[in-house]
């Protein structure tokens, strides 16, 4: 799953390396519009609808946190 | 806290739109989005086209044109007006109030109450609430509520956070006491601790405009804006809307003793298509009950966006001989958020026009 998330992130922000072990949001790699694009792409890719209440920076700070969010959303 | 008003109605809405239309496709080269993201954002956010005013457009010129139209259509008589309430963050001047300018353009009584209030995207809710309070003392007189902004003039050309969204418009709403026995439920809330989530740093007494405040600077996301321009913390604003607004809407429905299924339409401020879809999902109501097509057609016109939404999507239904149960919801600058549940319908007029009126000269 993380590979698929990585492909989406790279499409949205091709200038950044998302394989780094850093906080994507804190490092300024993703702004609010990037998060919107990301949520839409993840919804589409994984057939989910991420709740607005879950669109928080900490849920998009790393590949692992996004994987956790997707799994959580799938199980609702 | 809820506020309940009895026997009030919105009898007419007319929105006055700038004729000038701009397209996201023509402007996207100004922003630092990759091409693929441009297409995705256009779909998700509703970036498409928007109406923006010219540099010399003012709220009063648009309002005067709209009021003239309403008088000519026989919807309004000048001796019926008891109050003019103007809601805007872009007044014609610091002095005089825009409401006084409008009053002076017509044969309105000198006893007409004139009030200017500074509200942004929650301004329509604040304005209707103010009109309801005035109607409690105005008896058979009507309130002319003028809501709108020309904010596009205060958005930097290379600010991808705000530029693709913001449009301009002015709406005139006529409110009056009703012979029908009805109740309107209102709620309005404020979070001044986060007031700088949306603001314009320069132009007031804290930081007057100067050549320096007009110099654009680059931020970490490659947006360029000056202190004369609006700046918005998009993350904070989105989270505020998604976490606070649906809760308030649900609480107001409980106060009114109704369920979400009793509401025919949720007519919300048009912040973005994405935000409104997520609000609908959070409320667990069908997305078609929460129209979100204004942002892609006209842009986000601040305190005018709710009446633009009603005039564009519901003009036929609202002028028919039936009543709809509508929830209005506005949210934004302040931070302020508010909602109203009321029966609407059998309006005398509900429509839109493009501005084709007079631009008054300075001091005229």
Coordinates of C-alpha atoms in Angstrom, one line a residue:
Chain A
X1 CA 0.0 0.0 0.0
X2 CA 2.8 2.4 0.8
X3 CA 4.2 2.1 -2.7
X4 CA 0.8 3.2 -4.1
X5 CA 0.7 6.1 -1.7
X6 CA 4.2 7.1 -2.7
X7 CA 3.2 7.1 -6.4
X8 CA 0.3 9.5 -5.6
X9 CA 2.5 11.8 -3.5
X10 CA 5.2 11.9 -6.2
X11 CA 2.5 12.8 -8.8
X12 CA 1.3 15.7 -6.6
X13 CA 4.7 17.0 -5.6
X14 CA 7.3 15.6 -8.0
X15 CA 10.0 17.9 -6.7
X16 CA 10.1 16.2 -3.3
X17 CA 11.5 12.8 -2.2
X18 CA 8.8 11.1 -0.1
X19 CA 10.9 8.1 0.8
X20 CA 12.7 10.2 3.4
X21 CA 11.9 9.5 7.0
X22 CA 10.7 13.0 7.8
X23 CA 7.4 14.7 8.6
X24 CA 6.0 15.7 5.2
X25 CA 3.7 18.4 6.5
X26 CA 6.1 19.9 9.1
X27 CA 8.8 20.1 6.4
X28 CA 6.5 22.1 4.1
X29 CA 6.3 19.3 1.5
X30 CA 2.5 19.3 1.6
X31 CA 0.2 22.4 2.0
X32 CA -3.6 22.4 2.4
X33 CA -4.2 22.1 -1.4
X34 CA -1.8 19.2 -1.6
X35 CA -3.8 17.6 1.2
X36 CA -7.0 18.1 -0.7
X37 CA -5.5 16.6 -3.8
X38 CA -4.1 13.7 -1.8
X39 CA -7.4 13.0 -0.1
X40 CA -9.2 12.9 -3.4
X41 CA -6.6 10.6 -4.9
X42 CA -6.5 8.2 -2.0
X43 CA -10.4 8.1 -1.9
X44 CA -10.3 7.2 -5.6
X45 CA -7.4 4.8 -5.4
X46 CA -8.6 2.8 -2.4
X47 CA -12.4 3.2 -2.9
X48 CA -12.9 5.0 0.4
X49 CA -14.2 8.4 1.6
X50 CA -11.8 9.9 4.2
X51 CA -13.8 11.7 6.8
X52 CA -13.4 15.5 6.9
X53 CA -12.6 15.2 10.6
X54 CA -9.6 13.0 9.8
X55 CA -8.1 15.5 7.4
X56 CA -5.5 16.5 10.0
X57 CA -1.8 17.2 9.4
X58 CA -0.7 14.2 11.6
X59 CA -2.6 11.8 9.4
X60 CA -0.5 12.8 6.4
X61 CA 2.9 13.3 8.0
X62 CA 4.3 10.0 6.7
X63 CA 3.6 7.0 4.5
X64 CA 2.9 4.9 7.6
X65 CA 0.4 7.4 9.0
X66 CA -1.5 7.5 5.7
X67 CA -1.6 3.7 5.6
X68 CA -3.1 3.7 9.1
X69 CA -5.7 6.3 8.1
X70 CA -6.7 4.3 5.0
X71 CA -7.0 1.1 6.9
X72 CA -9.1 2.9 9.6
X73 CA -11.4 4.4 7.0
X74 CA -11.8 1.0 5.3
X75 CA -12.9 -0.5 8.5
X76 CA -15.6 2.1 9.3
Chain B
X1 CA -27.2 29.4 22.6
X2 CA -30.0 29.6 20.1
X3 CA -32.1 32.6 19.0
X4 CA -35.7 32.2 18.0
X5 CA -37.6 34.7 15.9
X6 CA -41.3 34.5 15.1
X7 CA -43.2 35.4 12.0
X8 CA -40.3 36.5 9.8
X9 CA -39.8 35.9 6.1
X10 CA -37.3 36.5 3.3
X11 CA -39.5 38.0 0.6
X12 CA -37.0 38.7 -2.2
X13 CA -33.4 38.1 -3.2
X14 CA -31.6 39.7 -6.1
X15 CA -27.9 39.1 -6.7
X16 CA -25.9 41.6 -8.8
X17 CA -22.9 39.9 -10.5
X18 CA -19.9 41.5 -12.2
X19 CA -20.1 40.7 -15.9
X20 CA -16.3 40.0 -16.1
X21 CA -15.6 36.3 -16.0
X22 CA -12.1 34.8 -15.5
X23 CA -11.1 31.2 -16.0
X24 CA -8.8 29.0 -13.9
X25 CA -7.3 27.6 -17.1
X26 CA -6.1 31.1 -18.1
X27 CA -4.6 31.8 -14.7
X28 CA -3.1 28.5 -13.6
X29 CA 0.3 29.5 -15.0
X30 CA 0.5 32.0 -12.1
X31 CA 0.5 29.2 -9.5
X32 CA 3.1 26.6 -8.6
X33 CA 0.9 23.6 -9.1
X34 CA 2.2 20.8 -11.3
X35 CA 0.0 20.2 -14.4
X36 CA -1.5 17.0 -13.0
X37 CA -2.5 18.7 -9.8
X38 CA -4.1 21.6 -11.6
X39 CA -6.5 19.2 -13.2
X40 CA -7.2 17.3 -10.0
X41 CA -7.8 20.6 -8.1
X42 CA -10.1 21.9 -10.8
X43 CA -12.3 18.8 -10.3
X44 CA -12.1 18.6 -6.5
X45 CA -12.1 22.2 -5.4
X46 CA -14.3 23.5 -8.2
X47 CA -11.7 25.7 -9.8
X48 CA -13.3 26.7 -13.1
X49 CA -14.5 30.2 -13.6
X50 CA -15.4 33.1 -11.4
X51 CA -16.8 36.6 -11.7
X52 CA -14.6 39.5 -10.5
X53 CA -15.3 43.2 -10.3
X54 CA -13.3 46.0 -11.9
X55 CA -11.0 48.2 -9.8
X56 CA -13.6 50.9 -9.7
X57 CA -16.6 48.7 -8.7
X58 CA -18.1 49.3 -5.3
X59 CA -20.6 47.7 -3.0
X60 CA -22.9 50.7 -3.1
X61 CA -22.9 51.0 -6.9
X62 CA -23.9 47.4 -7.2
X63 CA -26.5 47.7 -4.4
X64 CA -28.0 50.8 -5.9
X65 CA -28.3 49.1 -9.3
X66 CA -30.0 46.1 -7.7
X67 CA -32.4 48.2 -5.6
X68 CA -33.4 50.1 -8.7
X69 CA -34.2 46.8 -10.5
X70 CA -36.4 45.7 -7.6
X71 CA -38.2 49.0 -7.6
X72 CA -38.7 48.9 -11.4
X73 CA -40.0 45.3 -11.1
X74 CA -42.6 46.5 -8.5
X75 CA -41.1 44.3 -5.8
X76 CA -40.1 47.2 -3.6
X77 CA -41.6 50.6 -2.8
X78 CA -39.3 53.3 -1.4
X79 CA -41.7 54.1 1.5
X80 CA -41.6 50.5 2.7
X81 CA -37.9 50.6 3.7
X82 CA -37.3 50.8 7.4
X83 CA -33.7 49.8 7.6
X84 CA -30.6 49.3 5.4
X85 CA -28.1 46.8 6.7
X86 CA -24.8 46.5 4.8
X87 CA -22.5 43.6 5.5
X88 CA -19.1 43.9 3.9
X89 CA -15.4 43.9 4.5
X90 CA -14.8 46.1 1.5
X91 CA -16.8 49.3 2.1
X92 CA -16.7 52.1 -0.4
X93 CA -14.9 54.3 2.2
X94 CA -13.9 54.3 5.8
X95 CA -16.3 57.2 6.2
X96 CA -19.2 57.5 5.4
X97 CA -20.9 54.2 6.0
X98 CA -22.0 52.4 2.8
X99 CA -25.5 52.1 4.1
X100 CA -25.8 55.9 4.3
X101 CA -24.5 56.2 0.7
X102 CA -27.2 53.8 -0.5
X103 CA -29.9 55.6 1.6
X104 CA -28.9 58.9 0.0
X105 CA -29.3 57.6 -3.6
X106 CA -33.0 57.0 -3.1
X107 CA -36.1 58.7 -1.8
X108 CA -35.8 56.7 1.4
X109 CA -37.1 58.4 4.6
X110 CA -34.5 60.1 6.8
X111 CA -35.9 57.8 9.6
X112 CA -34.4 54.8 7.8
X113 CA -32.0 53.0 10.1
X114 CA -28.6 52.6 8.4
X115 CA -26.1 50.1 9.7
X116 CA -22.8 48.8 8.4
X117 CA -21.4 45.6 9.9
X118 CA -18.0 44.1 9.1
X119 CA -18.4 40.4 8.4
X120 CA -16.9 38.1 5.8
X121 CA -18.1 34.6 4.8
X122 CA -20.5 34.3 7.8
X123 CA -21.9 37.7 7.0
X124 CA -25.2 36.5 5.5
X125 CA -26.1 34.8 8.7
X126 CA -25.1 37.8 10.8
X127 CA -27.1 40.0 8.4
X128 CA -30.3 38.0 8.5
X129 CA -30.0 37.8 12.3
X130 CA -29.6 41.6 12.5
X131 CA -32.5 42.1 10.1
X132 CA -34.7 39.8 12.3
X133 CA -33.8 41.9 15.4
X134 CA -34.7 45.1 13.6
X135 CA -38.0 43.7 12.3
X136 CA -39.1 43.2 15.9
X137 CA -39.3 47.0 16.2
X138 CA -40.0 48.0 12.6
X139 CA -43.6 46.5 12.4
X140 CA -44.7 46.8 8.8
X141 CA -41.5 48.3 7.4
X142 CA -39.0 46.1 5.5
X143 CA -35.2 45.6 5.9
X144 CA -32.9 45.9 2.9
X145 CA -30.0 43.6 3.6
X146 CA -27.0 44.2 1.3
X147 CA -24.3 41.6 1.5
X148 CA -21.1 41.3 -0.6
X149 CA -17.5 42.1 -1.2
X150 CA -15.0 43.1 -3.8
X151 CA -12.3 41.0 -2.2
X152 CA -10.7 39.9 -5.5
X153 CA -8.9 43.3 -5.5
X154 CA -7.2 42.2 -2.3
X155 CA -5.9 38.8 -3.4
X156 CA -2.4 38.5 -4.8
X157 CA -2.2 37.3 -8.4
X158 CA 0.3 34.6 -7.5
X159 CA -1.5 33.3 -4.3
X160 CA -2.7 29.8 -5.1
X161 CA -4.3 29.5 -1.7
X162 CA -6.9 32.1 -2.3
X163 CA -6.8 33.5 -5.9
X164 CA -8.5 30.5 -7.7
X165 CA -11.5 30.7 -5.4
X166 CA -12.4 34.3 -4.7
X167 CA -15.1 36.0 -6.7
X168 CA -17.1 39.2 -6.2
X169 CA -20.8 39.8 -5.9
X170 CA -23.4 41.9 -4.1
X171 CA -26.8 40.6 -3.0
X172 CA -29.9 42.4 -1.9
X173 CA -32.3 40.5 0.4
X174 CA -35.6 42.0 1.5
X175 CA -36.8 40.8 4.8
X176 CA -40.1 41.5 6.5
X177 CA -42.6 40.5 9.2
X178 CA -44.9 37.7 8.0
X179 CA -48.5 37.0 8.6
X180 CA -47.7 33.3 8.6
X181 CA -47.2 31.7 12.0
X182 CA -43.6 30.5 11.8
X183 CA -40.4 30.2 13.8
X184 CA -36.8 30.9 12.7
X185 CA -34.0 29.2 14.7
X186 CA -30.6 31.0 14.6
X187 CA -27.2 30.3 16.1
X188 CA -24.0 32.3 15.7
X189 CA -20.6 31.6 17.2
X190 CA -17.2 33.3 17.3
X191 CA -13.6 32.2 18.0
X192 CA -11.7 35.4 18.2
X193 CA -8.6 33.6 19.4
X194 CA -8.1 32.4 15.8
X195 CA -9.1 35.6 14.1
X196 CA -5.8 35.9 12.2
X197 CA -6.5 32.6 10.3
X198 CA -7.9 34.9 7.6
X199 CA -6.8 38.5 7.5
X200 CA -5.3 41.4 5.6
X201 CA -2.3 42.7 7.6
X202 CA -2.2 46.2 6.2
X203 CA -4.8 48.9 5.6
X204 CA -6.1 49.6 9.1
X205 CA -4.7 51.6 11.9
X206 CA -2.4 48.8 13.1
X207 CA -0.5 48.9 9.8
X208 CA -1.5 51.6 7.4
X209 CA -0.9 51.0 3.7
X210 CA 2.4 52.3 2.4
X211 CA 4.7 51.6 -0.5
X212 CA 6.3 48.9 1.7
X213 CA 3.1 47.1 2.4
X214 CA 2.6 46.7 -1.3
X215 CA 5.8 44.7 -1.8
X216 CA 5.2 41.1 -2.5
X217 CA 7.1 38.4 -0.6
X218 CA 7.5 34.7 -1.3
X219 CA 6.2 32.1 1.2
X220 CA 7.4 28.5 1.7
X221 CA 4.8 27.3 -0.9
X222 CA 6.0 29.7 -3.6
X223 CA 3.0 32.0 -3.1
X224 CA 3.8 35.7 -3.5
X225 CA 1.7 38.2 -1.6
X226 CA 2.1 41.6 0.1
X227 CA 0.8 42.8 3.4
X228 CA -1.9 44.6 1.5
X229 CA -3.2 41.2 0.4
X230 CA -5.5 38.7 2.1
X231 CA -3.7 35.8 3.7
X232 CA -5.5 32.6 4.7
X233 CA -4.3 29.7 6.8
X234 CA -6.0 27.1 4.7
X235 CA -5.3 24.1 7.1
X236 CA -6.7 25.9 10.1
X237 CA -9.8 27.2 8.2
X238 CA -10.6 23.8 6.7
X239 CA -10.3 22.0 10.1
X240 CA -12.4 24.7 11.7
X241 CA -15.2 24.3 9.1
X242 CA -15.2 20.5 9.1
X243 CA -15.1 20.2 12.9
X244 CA -17.2 23.1 14.1
X245 CA -19.8 23.8 11.5
X246 CA -21.6 20.4 11.2
X247 CA -21.8 20.2 15.0
X248 CA -23.5 23.6 15.2
X249 CA -25.9 22.6 12.4
X250 CA -26.8 19.4 14.2
X251 CA -27.3 21.2 17.5
X252 CA -29.6 23.8 15.8
X253 CA -31.7 21.0 14.3
X254 CA -32.1 19.5 17.8
X255 CA -33.1 22.9 19.2
X256 CA -35.6 23.2 16.4
X257 CA -37.0 19.7 17.2
X258 CA -36.3 18.4 13.7
X259 CA -34.1 15.9 12.0
X260 CA -31.7 16.2 9.1
X261 CA -34.3 14.5 6.9
X262 CA -36.8 17.4 7.6
X263 CA -34.4 19.8 5.8
X264 CA -35.1 20.2 2.1
X265 CA -31.8 22.0 1.4
X266 CA -28.7 23.0 3.2
X267 CA -27.7 26.3 1.6
X268 CA -24.1 26.9 2.7
X269 CA -21.5 29.5 2.1
X270 CA -19.5 28.4 -1.0
X271 CA -16.0 28.0 0.4
X272 CA -15.0 25.1 -1.9
X273 CA -16.6 22.1 -3.5
X274 CA -14.4 19.8 -1.5
X275 CA -15.3 21.4 1.8
X276 CA -19.0 21.2 1.2
X277 CA -18.9 17.6 0.1
X278 CA -17.1 16.7 3.3
X279 CA -19.6 18.8 5.4
X280 CA -22.4 16.8 3.7
X281 CA -20.7 13.5 4.4
X282 CA -20.1 14.6 8.0
X283 CA -23.8 15.4 8.4
X284 CA -24.6 12.2 6.7
X285 CA -27.0 13.9 4.2
X286 CA -27.1 13.4 0.4
X287 CA -24.6 15.7 -1.3
X288 CA -27.3 17.0 -3.6
X289 CA -29.0 18.5 -0.6
X290 CA -25.9 20.7 -0.1
X291 CA -25.4 22.5 -3.4
X292 CA -21.8 23.2 -4.2
X293 CA -21.8 24.4 -7.8
X294 CA -21.4 28.1 -7.1
X295 CA -17.7 28.0 -6.6
X296 CA -17.1 26.6 -10.1
X297 CA -19.5 29.0 -11.7
X298 CA -19.1 32.3 -9.9
X299 CA -16.4 31.8 -7.2
X300 CA -16.6 32.4 -3.5
X301 CA -18.3 35.8 -3.1
X302 CA -18.0 36.0 0.7
X303 CA -21.2 37.2 2.4
X304 CA -23.0 37.2 -1.0
X305 CA -22.4 33.5 -1.7
X306 CA -25.5 32.1 0.2
X307 CA -28.0 34.3 -1.7
X308 CA -26.1 33.6 -4.9
X309 CA -26.5 29.9 -4.1
X310 CA -30.2 30.4 -3.5
X311 CA -30.8 32.5 -6.6
X312 CA -28.8 30.2 -8.9
X313 CA -30.2 26.9 -7.6
X314 CA -33.6 27.5 -6.1
X315 CA -35.1 30.6 -7.8
X316 CA -38.0 28.6 -9.3
X317 CA -38.8 26.6 -6.2
X318 CA -38.6 29.6 -3.9
X319 CA -41.0 31.6 -6.0
X320 CA -43.6 28.8 -6.2
X321 CA -46.6 28.5 -3.9
X322 CA -45.0 26.1 -1.4
X323 CA -42.7 26.2 1.5
X324 CA -39.3 24.6 1.8
X325 CA -37.5 24.0 5.1
X326 CA -34.0 25.5 4.5
X327 CA -30.9 25.6 6.6
X328 CA -28.5 28.4 5.9
X329 CA -25.0 28.1 7.1
X330 CA -22.1 30.5 6.8
X331 CA -18.5 30.3 8.1
X332 CA -15.2 32.1 7.8
X333 CA -13.5 35.3 8.8
X334 CA -13.6 36.0 12.5
X335 CA -13.6 33.1 12.9
X336 CA -17.4 33.3 12.8
X337 CA -19.9 30.6 12.0
X338 CA -23.6 30.6 12.1
X339 CA -26.8 28.9 10.9
X340 CA -30.5 29.6 10.4
X341 CA -33.3 27.1 10.0
X342 CA -36.4 28.7 8.5
X343 CA -39.3 28.1 6.1
X344 CA -38.8 29.7 2.8
X345 CA -40.9 30.0 -0.3
X346 CA -43.6 32.1 -2.0
X347 CA -41.0 34.8 -2.6
X348 CA -42.0 37.9 -4.5
X349 CA -38.7 37.7 -6.5
X350 CA -35.6 35.5 -6.5
X351 CA -33.1 36.0 -9.3
X352 CA -29.7 37.3 -10.6
X353 CA -28.6 40.1 -12.8
X354 CA -25.3 41.3 -14.2
X355 CA -24.3 44.8 -13.2
X356 CA -25.1 47.4 -15.8
X357 CA -25.4 50.4 -13.6
X358 CA -23.7 53.7 -12.9
X359 CA -20.2 54.0 -11.4
X360 CA -20.5 57.1 -9.2
X361 CA -17.6 59.5 -9.0
X362 CA -15.5 60.2 -5.9
X363 CA -17.6 62.4 -3.6
X364 CA -20.6 62.3 -5.9

